[in-house]
Amino acid sequence: MSLIFIIAGWGKLTGYSGTQGYFTSIGLPAILVPLVILIELGGGLALLFGLKTRWVAAILALFSIGSAFIAHTNFAEPGQMNNFLKNLAMAGGFLLFVKYGAGAPSIDDKIAK
């Protein structure tokens, strides 16, 4: 799950001006782009390594639900229904991380010991 967000965040970072254009086209202020990149790239990396897993997973769950309803409701556009449902499914997966944490091979586990 983390890799999806790392790739998405990296794509937004390397295609910054295009991301700004997309945000404004769906009614979001371009000033949100750095925050979204931080959530996607930073959150994805934190989840990958199991750092502050429960908090990061909660943020990514809320982000996934929010982005589903903000950016993926134009179902007339090909692929948007899939993106909408994918985001909701990802949120469900993140809620499992909120409940159970990352497990043994994580930074969180190493800190707890």
Short mmCIF file of C-alpha atoms in Angstrom, two decimals:
data_model
loop_
_atom_site.label_atom_id
_atom_site.label_comp_id
_atom_site.label_asym_id
_atom_site.label_seq_id
_atom_site.Cartn_x
_atom_site.Cartn_y
_atom_site.Cartn_z
CA MET A 1 0.00 0.00 0.00
CA SER A 2 2.85 2.35 0.77
CA LEU A 3 4.33 2.03 -2.71
CA ILE A 4 1.16 3.40 -4.31
CA PHE A 5 1.51 6.58 -2.25
CA ILE A 6 5.28 6.87 -2.73
CA ILE A 7 4.86 6.64 -6.51
CA ALA A 8 1.92 9.08 -6.50
CA GLY A 9 3.79 11.59 -4.32
CA TRP A 10 6.93 11.30 -6.45
CA GLY A 11 4.87 11.86 -9.59
CA LYS A 12 3.33 14.99 -8.11
CA LEU A 13 6.75 16.25 -7.03
CA THR A 14 8.41 15.67 -10.40
CA GLY A 15 5.38 16.95 -12.31
CA TYR A 16 4.74 19.83 -9.94
CA SER A 17 3.32 22.34 -12.42
CA GLY A 18 1.03 19.72 -13.95
CA THR A 19 -0.18 18.80 -10.49
CA GLN A 20 -0.92 22.45 -9.75
CA GLY A 21 -2.90 22.65 -12.97
CA TYR A 22 -4.89 19.54 -12.13
CA PHE A 23 -5.65 20.81 -8.64
CA THR A 24 -6.98 24.11 -9.94
CA SER A 25 -9.01 22.29 -12.62
CA ILE A 26 -10.92 20.41 -9.90
CA GLY A 27 -11.35 23.48 -7.73
CA LEU A 28 -8.53 22.94 -5.24
CA PRO A 29 -6.04 25.70 -4.46
CA ALA A 30 -2.59 24.99 -5.88
CA ILE A 31 -1.11 25.87 -2.49
CA LEU A 32 -2.26 22.42 -1.29
CA VAL A 33 0.16 20.61 -3.61
CA PRO A 34 3.10 20.59 -1.14
CA LEU A 35 0.85 19.24 1.63
CA VAL A 36 -0.46 16.48 -0.62
CA ILE A 37 3.09 15.57 -1.69
CA LEU A 38 4.14 15.44 1.97
CA ILE A 39 1.21 13.20 2.88
CA GLU A 40 1.71 10.86 -0.08
CA LEU A 41 5.50 10.68 -0.21
CA GLY A 42 6.23 11.13 3.50
CA GLY A 43 3.30 9.01 4.63
CA GLY A 44 4.13 6.29 2.14
CA LEU A 45 7.76 6.13 3.29
CA ALA A 46 6.77 6.19 6.98
CA LEU A 47 4.33 3.35 6.40
CA LEU A 48 6.90 1.38 4.41
CA PHE A 49 9.38 1.49 7.29
CA GLY A 50 6.76 1.21 10.03
CA LEU A 51 7.38 4.61 11.60
CA LYS A 52 4.45 6.03 13.62
CA THR A 53 2.36 3.50 11.73
CA ARG A 54 -0.95 3.99 13.49
CA TRP A 55 -0.87 7.78 13.13
CA VAL A 56 0.32 7.68 9.54
CA ALA A 57 -2.28 5.06 8.62
CA ALA A 58 -5.04 7.20 10.16
CA ILE A 59 -3.89 10.21 8.15
CA LEU A 60 -3.66 8.16 4.94
CA ALA A 61 -7.12 6.66 5.56
CA LEU A 62 -8.66 10.12 5.93
CA PHE A 63 -6.66 11.37 2.95
CA SER A 64 -7.84 8.44 0.81
CA ILE A 65 -11.48 9.02 1.69
CA GLY A 66 -11.16 12.76 1.12
CA SER A 67 -9.42 12.40 -2.21
CA ALA A 68 -12.00 9.83 -3.34
CA PHE A 69 -14.82 12.30 -2.77
CA ILE A 70 -12.92 15.40 -3.94
CA ALA A 71 -10.98 14.19 -6.97
CA HIS A 72 -12.61 10.98 -8.18
CA THR A 73 -16.37 11.54 -8.43
CA ASN A 74 -16.55 12.41 -12.13
CA PHE A 75 -17.71 8.90 -13.04
CA ALA A 76 -18.30 9.93 -16.66
CA GLU A 77 -14.50 10.12 -17.01
CA PRO A 78 -12.93 6.71 -17.68
CA GLY A 79 -11.24 5.19 -14.66
CA GLN A 80 -12.67 7.53 -12.05
CA MET A 81 -15.05 4.95 -10.58
CA ASN A 82 -12.09 2.57 -10.21
CA ASN A 83 -10.01 5.30 -8.53
CA PHE A 84 -12.91 6.15 -6.22
CA LEU A 85 -13.39 2.53 -5.15
CA LYS A 86 -9.62 1.94 -4.89
CA ASN A 87 -9.31 4.87 -2.50
CA LEU A 88 -12.13 3.58 -0.30
CA ALA A 89 -10.57 0.10 -0.27
CA MET A 90 -7.18 1.58 0.63
CA ALA A 91 -8.81 3.46 3.51
CA GLY A 92 -10.12 0.14 4.81
CA GLY A 93 -6.64 -1.34 4.64
CA PHE A 94 -5.19 1.64 6.48
CA LEU A 95 -7.75 1.18 9.25
CA LEU A 96 -6.31 -2.30 9.81
CA PHE A 97 -2.90 -0.67 10.36
CA VAL A 98 -4.54 1.75 12.80
CA LYS A 99 -5.97 -1.18 14.77
CA TYR A 100 -3.05 -3.62 14.62
CA GLY A 101 0.06 -1.52 13.92
CA ALA A 102 2.94 -2.53 11.69
CA GLY A 103 4.17 -5.66 13.43
CA ALA A 104 7.66 -6.95 14.12
CA PRO A 105 9.67 -5.78 11.10
CA SER A 106 9.08 -2.08 11.79
CA ILE A 107 10.75 0.92 13.35
CA ASP A 108 7.79 1.18 15.74
CA ASP A 109 8.54 -2.33 17.01
CA LYS A 110 12.24 -1.56 17.45
CA ILE A 111 11.42 1.63 19.42
CA ALA A 112 8.98 -0.25 21.66
CA LYS A 113 11.64 -2.79 22.70
#
